[in-house]
Each structure stands twice: as C-alpha cells, then as structure tokens.
Tab-separated table of C-alpha atoms in Angstrom:
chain	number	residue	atom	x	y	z
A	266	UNK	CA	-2.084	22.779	0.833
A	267	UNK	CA	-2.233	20.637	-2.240
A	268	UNK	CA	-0.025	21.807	-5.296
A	269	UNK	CA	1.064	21.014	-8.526
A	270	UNK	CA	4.339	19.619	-9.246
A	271	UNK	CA	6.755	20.874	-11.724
A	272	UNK	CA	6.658	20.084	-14.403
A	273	UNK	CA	3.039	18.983	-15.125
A	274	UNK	CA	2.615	16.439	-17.933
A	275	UNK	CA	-1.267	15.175	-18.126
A	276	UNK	CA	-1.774	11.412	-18.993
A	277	UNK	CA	-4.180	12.668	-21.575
A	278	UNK	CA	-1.461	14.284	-23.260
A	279	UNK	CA	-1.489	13.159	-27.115
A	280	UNK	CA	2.470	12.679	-27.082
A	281	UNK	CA	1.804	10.027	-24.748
A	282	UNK	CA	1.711	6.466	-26.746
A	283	UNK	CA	-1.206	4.443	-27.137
A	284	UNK	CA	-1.309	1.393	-25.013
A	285	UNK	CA	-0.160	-2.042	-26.427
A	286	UNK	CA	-1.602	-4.884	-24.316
A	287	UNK	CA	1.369	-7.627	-23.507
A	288	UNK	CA	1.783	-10.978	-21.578
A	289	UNK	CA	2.845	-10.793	-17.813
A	290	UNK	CA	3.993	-13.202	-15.326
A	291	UNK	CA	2.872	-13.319	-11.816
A	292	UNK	CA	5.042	-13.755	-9.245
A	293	UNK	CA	4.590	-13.151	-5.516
A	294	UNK	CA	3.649	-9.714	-4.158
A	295	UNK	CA	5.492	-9.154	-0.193
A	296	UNK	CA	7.314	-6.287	-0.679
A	297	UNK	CA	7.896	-4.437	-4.716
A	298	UNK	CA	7.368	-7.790	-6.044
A	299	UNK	CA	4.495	-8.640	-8.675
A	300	UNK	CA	4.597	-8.571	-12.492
A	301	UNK	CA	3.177	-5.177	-13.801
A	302	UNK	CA	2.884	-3.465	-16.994
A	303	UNK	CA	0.915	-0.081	-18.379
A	304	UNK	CA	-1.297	1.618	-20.344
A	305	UNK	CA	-2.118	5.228	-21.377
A	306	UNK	CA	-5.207	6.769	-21.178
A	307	UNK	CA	-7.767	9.517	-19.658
A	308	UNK	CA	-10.956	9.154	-18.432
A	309	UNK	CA	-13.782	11.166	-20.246
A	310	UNK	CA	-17.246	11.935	-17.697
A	311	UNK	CA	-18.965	8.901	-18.818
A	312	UNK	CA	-18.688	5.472	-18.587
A	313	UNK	CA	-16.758	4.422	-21.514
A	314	UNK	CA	-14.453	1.327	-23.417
A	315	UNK	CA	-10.972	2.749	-22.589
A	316	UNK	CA	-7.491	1.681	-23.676
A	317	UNK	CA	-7.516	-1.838	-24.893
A	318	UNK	CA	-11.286	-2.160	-24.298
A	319	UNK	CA	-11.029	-1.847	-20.809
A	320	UNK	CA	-14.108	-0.465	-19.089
A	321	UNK	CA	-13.783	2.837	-17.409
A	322	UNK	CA	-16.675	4.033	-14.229
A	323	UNK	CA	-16.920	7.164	-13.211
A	324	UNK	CA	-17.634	7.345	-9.585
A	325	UNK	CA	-14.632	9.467	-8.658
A	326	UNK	CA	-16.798	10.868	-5.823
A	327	UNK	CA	-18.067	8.290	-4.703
A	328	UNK	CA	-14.426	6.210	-4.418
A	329	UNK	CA	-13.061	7.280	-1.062
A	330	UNK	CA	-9.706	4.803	-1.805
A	331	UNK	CA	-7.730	3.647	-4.237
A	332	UNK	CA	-5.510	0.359	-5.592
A	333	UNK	CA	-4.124	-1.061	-8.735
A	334	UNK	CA	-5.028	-3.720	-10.494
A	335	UNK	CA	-4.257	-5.410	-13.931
A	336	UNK	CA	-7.666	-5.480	-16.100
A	337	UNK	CA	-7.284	-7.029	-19.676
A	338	UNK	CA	-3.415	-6.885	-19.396
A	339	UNK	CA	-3.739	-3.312	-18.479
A	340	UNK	CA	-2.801	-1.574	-14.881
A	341	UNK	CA	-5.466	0.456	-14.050
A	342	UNK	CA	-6.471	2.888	-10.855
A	343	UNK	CA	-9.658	1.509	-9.152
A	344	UNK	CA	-11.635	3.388	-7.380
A	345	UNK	CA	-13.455	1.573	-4.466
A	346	UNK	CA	-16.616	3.249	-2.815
A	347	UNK	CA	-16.943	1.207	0.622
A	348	UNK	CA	-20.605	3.067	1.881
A	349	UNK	CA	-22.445	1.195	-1.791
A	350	UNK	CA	-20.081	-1.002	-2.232
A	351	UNK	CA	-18.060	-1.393	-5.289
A	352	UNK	CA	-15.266	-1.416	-7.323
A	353	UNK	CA	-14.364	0.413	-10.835
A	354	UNK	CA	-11.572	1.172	-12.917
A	355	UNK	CA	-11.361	4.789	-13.567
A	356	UNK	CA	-8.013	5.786	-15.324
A	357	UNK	CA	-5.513	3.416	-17.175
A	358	UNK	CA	-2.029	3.937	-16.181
A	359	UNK	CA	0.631	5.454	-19.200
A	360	UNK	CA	2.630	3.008	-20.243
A	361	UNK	CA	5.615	3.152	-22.239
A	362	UNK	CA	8.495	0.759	-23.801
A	363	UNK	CA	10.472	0.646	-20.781
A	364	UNK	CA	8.284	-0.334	-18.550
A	365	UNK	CA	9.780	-3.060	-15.972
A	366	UNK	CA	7.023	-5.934	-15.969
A	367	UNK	CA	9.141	-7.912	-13.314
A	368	UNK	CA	8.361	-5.345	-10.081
A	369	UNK	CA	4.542	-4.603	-8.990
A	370	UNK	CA	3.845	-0.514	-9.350
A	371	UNK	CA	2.674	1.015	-6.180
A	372	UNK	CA	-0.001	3.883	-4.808
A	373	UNK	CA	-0.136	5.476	-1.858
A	374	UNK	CA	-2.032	8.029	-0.253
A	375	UNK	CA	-0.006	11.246	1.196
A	376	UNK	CA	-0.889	12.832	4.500
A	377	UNK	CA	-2.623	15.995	2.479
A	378	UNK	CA	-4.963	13.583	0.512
A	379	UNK	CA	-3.331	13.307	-2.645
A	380	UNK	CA	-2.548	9.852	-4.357
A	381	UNK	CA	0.373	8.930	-6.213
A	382	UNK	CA	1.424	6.408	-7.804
A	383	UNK	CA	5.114	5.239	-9.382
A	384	UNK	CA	5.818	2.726	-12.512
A	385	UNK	CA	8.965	0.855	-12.293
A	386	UNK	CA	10.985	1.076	-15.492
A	387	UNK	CA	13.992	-1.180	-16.680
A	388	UNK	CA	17.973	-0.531	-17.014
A	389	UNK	CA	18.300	1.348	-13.757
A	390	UNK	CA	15.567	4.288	-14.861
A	391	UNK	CA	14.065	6.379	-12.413
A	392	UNK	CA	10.284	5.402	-11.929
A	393	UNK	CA	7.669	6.909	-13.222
A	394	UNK	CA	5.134	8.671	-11.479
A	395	UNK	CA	1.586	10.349	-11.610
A	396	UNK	CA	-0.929	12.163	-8.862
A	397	UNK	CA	-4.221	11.178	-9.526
A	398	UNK	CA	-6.279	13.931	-10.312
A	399	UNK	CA	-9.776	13.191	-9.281
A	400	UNK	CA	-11.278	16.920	-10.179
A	401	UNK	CA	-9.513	16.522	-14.024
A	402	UNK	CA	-10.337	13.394	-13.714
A	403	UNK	CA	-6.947	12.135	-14.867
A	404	UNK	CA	-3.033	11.115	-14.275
A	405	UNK	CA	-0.771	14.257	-13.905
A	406	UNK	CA	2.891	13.140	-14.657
A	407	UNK	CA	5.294	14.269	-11.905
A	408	UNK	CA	9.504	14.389	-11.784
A	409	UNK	CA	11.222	11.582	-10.480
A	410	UNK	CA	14.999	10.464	-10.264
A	411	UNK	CA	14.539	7.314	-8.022
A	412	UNK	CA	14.121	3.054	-8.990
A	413	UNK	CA	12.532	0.841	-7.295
A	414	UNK	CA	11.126	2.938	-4.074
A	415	UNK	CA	8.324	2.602	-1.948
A	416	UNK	CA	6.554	5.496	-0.499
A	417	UNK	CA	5.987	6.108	2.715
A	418	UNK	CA	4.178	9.061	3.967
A	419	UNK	CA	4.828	10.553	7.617
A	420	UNK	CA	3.762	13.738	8.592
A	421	UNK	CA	5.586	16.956	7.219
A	422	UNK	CA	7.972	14.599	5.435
A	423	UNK	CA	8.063	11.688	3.266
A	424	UNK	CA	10.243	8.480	2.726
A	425	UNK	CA	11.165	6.318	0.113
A	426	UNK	CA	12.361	2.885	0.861
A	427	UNK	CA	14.753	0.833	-1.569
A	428	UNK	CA	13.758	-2.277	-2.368
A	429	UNK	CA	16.916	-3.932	-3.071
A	430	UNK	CA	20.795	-3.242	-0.797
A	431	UNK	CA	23.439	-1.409	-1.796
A	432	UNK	CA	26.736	-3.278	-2.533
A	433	UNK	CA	27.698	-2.382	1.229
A	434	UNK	CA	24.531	-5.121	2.393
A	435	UNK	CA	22.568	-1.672	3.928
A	436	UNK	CA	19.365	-0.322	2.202
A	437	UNK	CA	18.832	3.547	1.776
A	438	UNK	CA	15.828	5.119	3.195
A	439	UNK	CA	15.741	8.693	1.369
A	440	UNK	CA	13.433	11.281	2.680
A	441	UNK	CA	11.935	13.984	0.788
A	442	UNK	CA	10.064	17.121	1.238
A	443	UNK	CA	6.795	16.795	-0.222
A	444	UNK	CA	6.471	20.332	-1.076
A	445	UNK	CA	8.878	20.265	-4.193
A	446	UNK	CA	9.826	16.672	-4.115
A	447	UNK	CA	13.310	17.358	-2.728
A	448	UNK	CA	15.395	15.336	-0.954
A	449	UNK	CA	16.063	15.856	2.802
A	450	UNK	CA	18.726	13.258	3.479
A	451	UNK	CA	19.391	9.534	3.165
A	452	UNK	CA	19.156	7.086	5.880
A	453	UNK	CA	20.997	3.547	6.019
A	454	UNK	CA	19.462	0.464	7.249
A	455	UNK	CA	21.232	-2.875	7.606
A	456	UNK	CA	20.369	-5.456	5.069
A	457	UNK	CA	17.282	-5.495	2.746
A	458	UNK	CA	14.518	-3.976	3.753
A	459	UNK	CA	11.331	-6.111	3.626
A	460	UNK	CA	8.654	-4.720	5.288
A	461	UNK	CA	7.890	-0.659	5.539
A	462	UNK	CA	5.250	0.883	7.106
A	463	UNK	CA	4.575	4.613	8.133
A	464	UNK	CA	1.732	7.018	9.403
A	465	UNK	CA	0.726	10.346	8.529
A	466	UNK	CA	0.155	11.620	11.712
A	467	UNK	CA	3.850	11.363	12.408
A	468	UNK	CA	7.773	11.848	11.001
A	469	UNK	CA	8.870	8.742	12.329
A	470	UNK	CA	8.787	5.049	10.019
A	471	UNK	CA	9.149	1.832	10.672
A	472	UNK	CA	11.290	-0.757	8.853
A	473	UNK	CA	12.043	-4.286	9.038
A	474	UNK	CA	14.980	-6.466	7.219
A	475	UNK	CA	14.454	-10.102	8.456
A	476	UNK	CA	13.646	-9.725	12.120
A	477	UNK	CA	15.777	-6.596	12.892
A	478	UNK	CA	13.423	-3.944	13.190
A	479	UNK	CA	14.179	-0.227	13.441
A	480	UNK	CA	12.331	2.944	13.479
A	481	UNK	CA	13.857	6.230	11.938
A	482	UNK	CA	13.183	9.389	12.489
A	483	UNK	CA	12.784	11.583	8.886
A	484	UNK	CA	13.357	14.909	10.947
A	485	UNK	CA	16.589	14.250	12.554
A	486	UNK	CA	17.671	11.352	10.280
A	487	UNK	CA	18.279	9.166	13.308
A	488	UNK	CA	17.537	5.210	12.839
A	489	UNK	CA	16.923	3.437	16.121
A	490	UNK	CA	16.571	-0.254	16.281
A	491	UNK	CA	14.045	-1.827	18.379
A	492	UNK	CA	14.134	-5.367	20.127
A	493	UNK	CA	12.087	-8.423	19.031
A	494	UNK	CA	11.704	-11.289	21.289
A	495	UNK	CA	13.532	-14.337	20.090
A	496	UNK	CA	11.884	-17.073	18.359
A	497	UNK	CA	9.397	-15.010	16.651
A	498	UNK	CA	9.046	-14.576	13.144
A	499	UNK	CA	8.289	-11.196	11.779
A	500	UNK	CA	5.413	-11.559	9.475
A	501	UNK	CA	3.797	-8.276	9.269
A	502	UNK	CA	4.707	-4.324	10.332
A	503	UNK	CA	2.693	-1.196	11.086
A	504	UNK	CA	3.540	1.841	12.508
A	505	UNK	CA	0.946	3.801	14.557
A	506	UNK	CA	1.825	7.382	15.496
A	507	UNK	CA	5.959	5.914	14.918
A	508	UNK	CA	5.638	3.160	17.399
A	509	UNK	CA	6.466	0.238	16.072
A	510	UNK	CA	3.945	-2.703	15.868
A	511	UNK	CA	5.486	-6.123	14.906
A	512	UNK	CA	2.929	-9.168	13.932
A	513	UNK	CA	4.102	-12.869	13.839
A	514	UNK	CA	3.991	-16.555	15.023
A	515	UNK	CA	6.242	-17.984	17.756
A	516	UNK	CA	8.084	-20.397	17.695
A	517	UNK	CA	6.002	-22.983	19.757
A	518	UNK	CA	3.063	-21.680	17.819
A	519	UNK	CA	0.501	-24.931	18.271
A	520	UNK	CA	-3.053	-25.376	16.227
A	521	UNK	CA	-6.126	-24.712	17.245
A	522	UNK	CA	-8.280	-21.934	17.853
A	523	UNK	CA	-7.351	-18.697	16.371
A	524	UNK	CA	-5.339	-16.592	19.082
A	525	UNK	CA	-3.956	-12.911	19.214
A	526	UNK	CA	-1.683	-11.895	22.450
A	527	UNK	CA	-0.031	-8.675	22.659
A	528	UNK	CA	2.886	-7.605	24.619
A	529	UNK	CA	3.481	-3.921	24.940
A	530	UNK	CA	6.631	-2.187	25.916
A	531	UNK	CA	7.950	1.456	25.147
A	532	UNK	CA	9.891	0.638	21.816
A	533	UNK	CA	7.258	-1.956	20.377
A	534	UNK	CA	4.557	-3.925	20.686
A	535	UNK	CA	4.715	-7.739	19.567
A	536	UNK	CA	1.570	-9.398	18.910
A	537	UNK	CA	1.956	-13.164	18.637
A	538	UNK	CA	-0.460	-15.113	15.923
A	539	UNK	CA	-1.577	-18.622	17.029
A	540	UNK	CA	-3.489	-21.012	14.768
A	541	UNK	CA	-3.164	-18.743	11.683
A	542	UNK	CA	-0.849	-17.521	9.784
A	543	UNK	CA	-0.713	-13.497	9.990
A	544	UNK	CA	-1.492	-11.883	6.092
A	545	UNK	CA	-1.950	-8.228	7.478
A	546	UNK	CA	-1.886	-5.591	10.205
A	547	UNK	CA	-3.086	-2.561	10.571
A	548	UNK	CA	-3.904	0.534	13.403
A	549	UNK	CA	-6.546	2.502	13.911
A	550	UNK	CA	-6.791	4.961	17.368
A	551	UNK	CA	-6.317	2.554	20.616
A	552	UNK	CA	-6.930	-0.860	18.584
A	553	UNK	CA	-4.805	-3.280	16.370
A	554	UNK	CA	-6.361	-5.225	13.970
A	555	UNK	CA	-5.077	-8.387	12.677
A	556	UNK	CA	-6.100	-10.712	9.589
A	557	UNK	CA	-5.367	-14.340	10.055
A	558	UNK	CA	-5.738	-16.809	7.500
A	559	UNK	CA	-6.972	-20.742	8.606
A	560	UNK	CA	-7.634	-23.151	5.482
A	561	UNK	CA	-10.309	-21.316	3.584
A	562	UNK	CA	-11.308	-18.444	6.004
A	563	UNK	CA	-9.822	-15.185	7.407
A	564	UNK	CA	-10.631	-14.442	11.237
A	565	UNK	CA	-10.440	-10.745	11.412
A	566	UNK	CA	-8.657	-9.900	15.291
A	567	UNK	CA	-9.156	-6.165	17.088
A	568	UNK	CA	-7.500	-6.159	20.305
A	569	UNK	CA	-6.907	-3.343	22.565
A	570	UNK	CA	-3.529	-1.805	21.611
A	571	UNK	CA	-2.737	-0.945	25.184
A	572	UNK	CA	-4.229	-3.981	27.375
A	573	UNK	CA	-3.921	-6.226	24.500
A	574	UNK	CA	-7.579	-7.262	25.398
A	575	UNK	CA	-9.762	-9.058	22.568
A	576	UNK	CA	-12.683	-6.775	21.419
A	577	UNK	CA	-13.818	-8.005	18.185
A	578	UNK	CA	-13.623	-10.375	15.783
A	579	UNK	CA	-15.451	-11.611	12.195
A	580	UNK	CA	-15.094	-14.129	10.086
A	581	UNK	CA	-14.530	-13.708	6.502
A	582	UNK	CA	-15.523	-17.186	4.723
A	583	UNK	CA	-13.762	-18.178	1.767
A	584	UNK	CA	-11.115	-16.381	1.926
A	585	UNK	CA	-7.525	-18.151	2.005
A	586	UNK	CA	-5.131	-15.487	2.044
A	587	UNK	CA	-5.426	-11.343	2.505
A	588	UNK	CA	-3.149	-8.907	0.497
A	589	UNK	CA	-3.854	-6.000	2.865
A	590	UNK	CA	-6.117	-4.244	5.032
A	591	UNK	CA	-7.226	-0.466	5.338
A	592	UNK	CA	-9.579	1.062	7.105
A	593	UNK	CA	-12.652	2.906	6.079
A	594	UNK	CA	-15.292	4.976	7.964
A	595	UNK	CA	-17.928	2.182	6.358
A	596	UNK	CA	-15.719	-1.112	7.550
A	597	UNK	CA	-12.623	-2.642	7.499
A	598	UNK	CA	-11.746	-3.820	3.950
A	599	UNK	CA	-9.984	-7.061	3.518
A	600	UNK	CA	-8.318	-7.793	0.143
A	601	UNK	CA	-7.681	-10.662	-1.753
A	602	UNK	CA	-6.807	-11.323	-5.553
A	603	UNK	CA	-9.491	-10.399	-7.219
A	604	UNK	CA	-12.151	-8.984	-4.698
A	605	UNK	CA	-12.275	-7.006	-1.778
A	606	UNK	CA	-14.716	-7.663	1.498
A	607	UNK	CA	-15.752	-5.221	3.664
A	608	UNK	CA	-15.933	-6.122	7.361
A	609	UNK	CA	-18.382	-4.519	10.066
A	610	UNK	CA	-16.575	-6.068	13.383
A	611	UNK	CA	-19.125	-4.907	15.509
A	612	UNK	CA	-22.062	-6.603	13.753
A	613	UNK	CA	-19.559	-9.335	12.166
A	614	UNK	CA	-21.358	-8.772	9.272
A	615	UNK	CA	-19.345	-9.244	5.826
A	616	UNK	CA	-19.469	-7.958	2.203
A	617	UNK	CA	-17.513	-9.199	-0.524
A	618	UNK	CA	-17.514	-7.487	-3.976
A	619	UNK	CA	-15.223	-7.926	-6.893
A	620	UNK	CA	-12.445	-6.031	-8.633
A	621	UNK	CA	-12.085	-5.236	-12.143
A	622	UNK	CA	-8.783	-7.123	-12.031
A	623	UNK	CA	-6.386	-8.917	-10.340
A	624	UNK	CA	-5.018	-6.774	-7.191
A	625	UNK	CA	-1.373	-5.488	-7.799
A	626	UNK	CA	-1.554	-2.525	-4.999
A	627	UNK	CA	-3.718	-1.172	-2.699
C-alpha cells in the first residue's frame, strides 16, 4: 500500500529557493557518474514556462515511465507516454547550494509503483530525495541519511548500492525496509561495485565489481558469488527473478554479423556479444533482450532465456550508442542522449522521438 513518508516536505513549498541556472560538465554516465545540477519548482495543471523558462507538459496520465534529463541547465522529471509517443518535462527538480554537479542523480521505480528519485549533494551530505507525486502533481521531499547510493528495488525489501569502497577495498550494499525507510542490515561486497541490477518480483540483487559477480540475498543478508567464464568481459548486468544475467564480449570476439549466444547454468546465464559492442540488457518473462551497437546502428537481440534460441530482432538506424533499455506494454524503448526510440520486435518497426533534454537517468 502506498504511503507517505515522514516527514513530508512538498517541492512547491515557498521555503524552497528559487532555481539559479549554472554551467555543468559532462562526463561519462556507467554507473553514478554524469554531471547534474537542480532546480525547484511545481507543476501547475497547464502547460506552462517553469523554473528558468523551462517548459512544463502535463500528461501525467498519459506518462506510464519516467527519466531525468537536464533541460536549459535544469534537471527535470520527464514523463514519457510510449502508446502516442512522446516526451515532456513535467516537474523541475529542487535544487539547492549544495548540490554535487560531479555525480548524475538517479530515479527509480519501486515494486508498489511509486518513483523516487535522490540528488547527490557535496561534503559527504546525505542525498536528497523526492517521490514523485503524480495525483499532486509534484515532488514530495522524503528523509534520507545516505551519499552516493543507488536504488535498487526487490520485492518486500529494498537496496542501496555505494558507489564508491570503503577504506577496507569492499562496497556496502545497505538494505532498507520500504515501509519507513529503515535500515535492515548492511551487506559487503569486494571491491567497487560497478554494475547493480535488481527485480521487483524478488529479494535477491545482483552486483558486479569488475568481473566478480555476486548475488545477495536482502532477506537473509547472505552474498553469494557466482562464476563467469574466463576471458569474458562483463559489460552489462540484469537480474530476472534474482538470477543473475551477465552480458559481454569474449575474448576471441571476431567482426561480422551481429551475434547473441547464451549459456545457461543454475547460478547465471552468460550471453556472449559478437560484432557489437553490448550498451544494455534487460528481462522480460522467458526472453533476454540485448542492445548492440555497430557504427551508426543498434541491432536490438531477444533470445530465448532458457534455449538461448534467437526470436527477434530490429534494427534501430542511427543510433551509435544506447543508455538503457526498459520495457513497455507499447515496445521496447531504446535510449540515447537526447531521444528515445521505441521498438516493436515483432513488426521491427521503429519510432524515435525526442527528449526535452539531454538523458541523465532513466
């Protein structure tokens, strides 16, 4: 059952500052990394010039997911409809003085619906965060006493992942009770955690630092690590129902045709990448589909998750590199920096519209 965190600050609050617009520096965007910076702001029930003149829609209904993006120096929540399709910013995010411009913020959907999203701030400071509130039509402010964590929601529980080690070389995995926003325990992973990936339908993440790759378990706090076959590079993670799905090229990778080839065994399932390099991953029911990036285009891969059997496959023209993939009961959508295609593998049909900004989370 949704509920509403204590205590409850509203980004239209007036004791929130007004937003001043600043420069930013991009850097790359694997894991928590990506300039970012904020604004405050509420979104009124028609289409308006918000903060800094940036354009707010209002197709909250309509806007069945959510990302981030940076529109006129400004991070903003975009809504993205995928039946119409389109793209709008609907909220800008509070920003305040301590804002950390150096680490990307980050949104994520919880197993109950909700989004939330968290603002890195400088000097050590606990994030900030905010549920979006799509009936108020705003940002509700929420408690937080952790930096520099990803969210990763499982089923019952949720995790946060560090982005950086502790002085003893092992990242902390913390898991928290959604409920009240307690914490459960802390998990330890060797080394720095660089890929995370979760599902909602179950407790159990998966993690990867370099090409050690563990799941753990956020009900019993047990961290299991899984084998990879040697010579392949992890590129890309995702976690269906806690089994652990690891994406990259081999070693003796040659050119050529695009190629997928999946291996299945009881702890994971490696799926090899030939004549592309991997961008993204993701799961949906007994399939696995991959994004692979050749010069200018993007083949878009389903294979059977069990047989490893190719089933579909589209290809996305000019598009060099992916930032992520999610799936959507209209299509698959396929990001890049400043637009976001949707893909129909079984007609192979593509359509690519653009975002308010440039991408900083989806």
């Amino acid at each position: 059952m949704p509920y509403a965190p204590e205590p409850y600050v509203s980004a239209h609050d007036p004791a929130v500052p007004a937003p001043t617009p600043r420069g930013r520096r991009r850097i790359p965007r694997p894991f928590l990394l990506l300039a970012a910076l904020a604004s405050a702001a509420a979104l009124t029930t028609t289409a308006c010039s918000g903060p800094g003149g940036v354009e707010l829609g209002t197709d909250w209904e309509g806007s069945s997911t959510f990302a981030l993006a940076e529109v006129d120096g400004l991070v903003t929540v975009v809504g993205i409809d995928p039946a119409e399709p389109g793209a709008q910013s609907l909220a800008v995010v509070p920003q305040q003085a301590d804002d950390d411009d150096s680490v990307s913020p980050h949104i994520v959907r919880l197993a109950d619906g909700r989004w939330m999203l968290s603002v890195p701030r400088t000097n050590g400071k606990p994030d900030r965060r905010y549920l979006v509130n799509r009936e108020d039509h705003t940002l509700d402010g929420m408690t937080g006493d952790e930096r520099l964590r990803r969210t990763l929601p499982g089923r019952t529980l949720v995790a946060e992942v560090a982005g950086l080690p502790g002085a003893d070389g092992k990242s902390s995995v913390l898991v928290k009770n959604p409920a009240d926003w307690t914490t459960e325990r802390e998990l330890e992973v060797p080394g720095t955690i660089g890929l995370a990936a979760s599902d909602p339908a179950s407790d159990v993440v998966c993690v990867a630092a370099g090409n050690t790759v563990s799941t753990a378990d956020l009900t019993t706090g047990k961290v299991t690590p899984v084998p990879v076959p040697k010579g392949l590079t992890v590129d890309q993670l995702a976690c269906p129902a806690g089994h652990p799905v690891v994406v990259g090229a081999p070693a003796s990778a040659a050119s050529g045709r695009v190629a997928v080839s999946l291996t299945r065994q009881a702890a994971v399932t490696t799926v090899s990448v030939t004549g592309a390099r991997a961008d993204a991953v993701a799961a949906r029911g007994s399939s696995i589909v991959v994004a692979a990036a050749k010069g200018d285009d993007t083949e878009l891969i389903e294979v059977d998750a069990h047989s490893g059997k190719e089933l579909r496959r589209a290809t996305v023209r000019g598009m060099a590199a992916s930032l992520a993939l999610t799936p959507t009961s209209a299509g698959w959508l396929l990001y890049a920096e400043d637009s976001v295609t949707r893909v129909d593998l079984a007609t192979g049909k593509t359509k690519r519209f653009d975002l308010p900004g440039t991408l900083l989370d989806s």
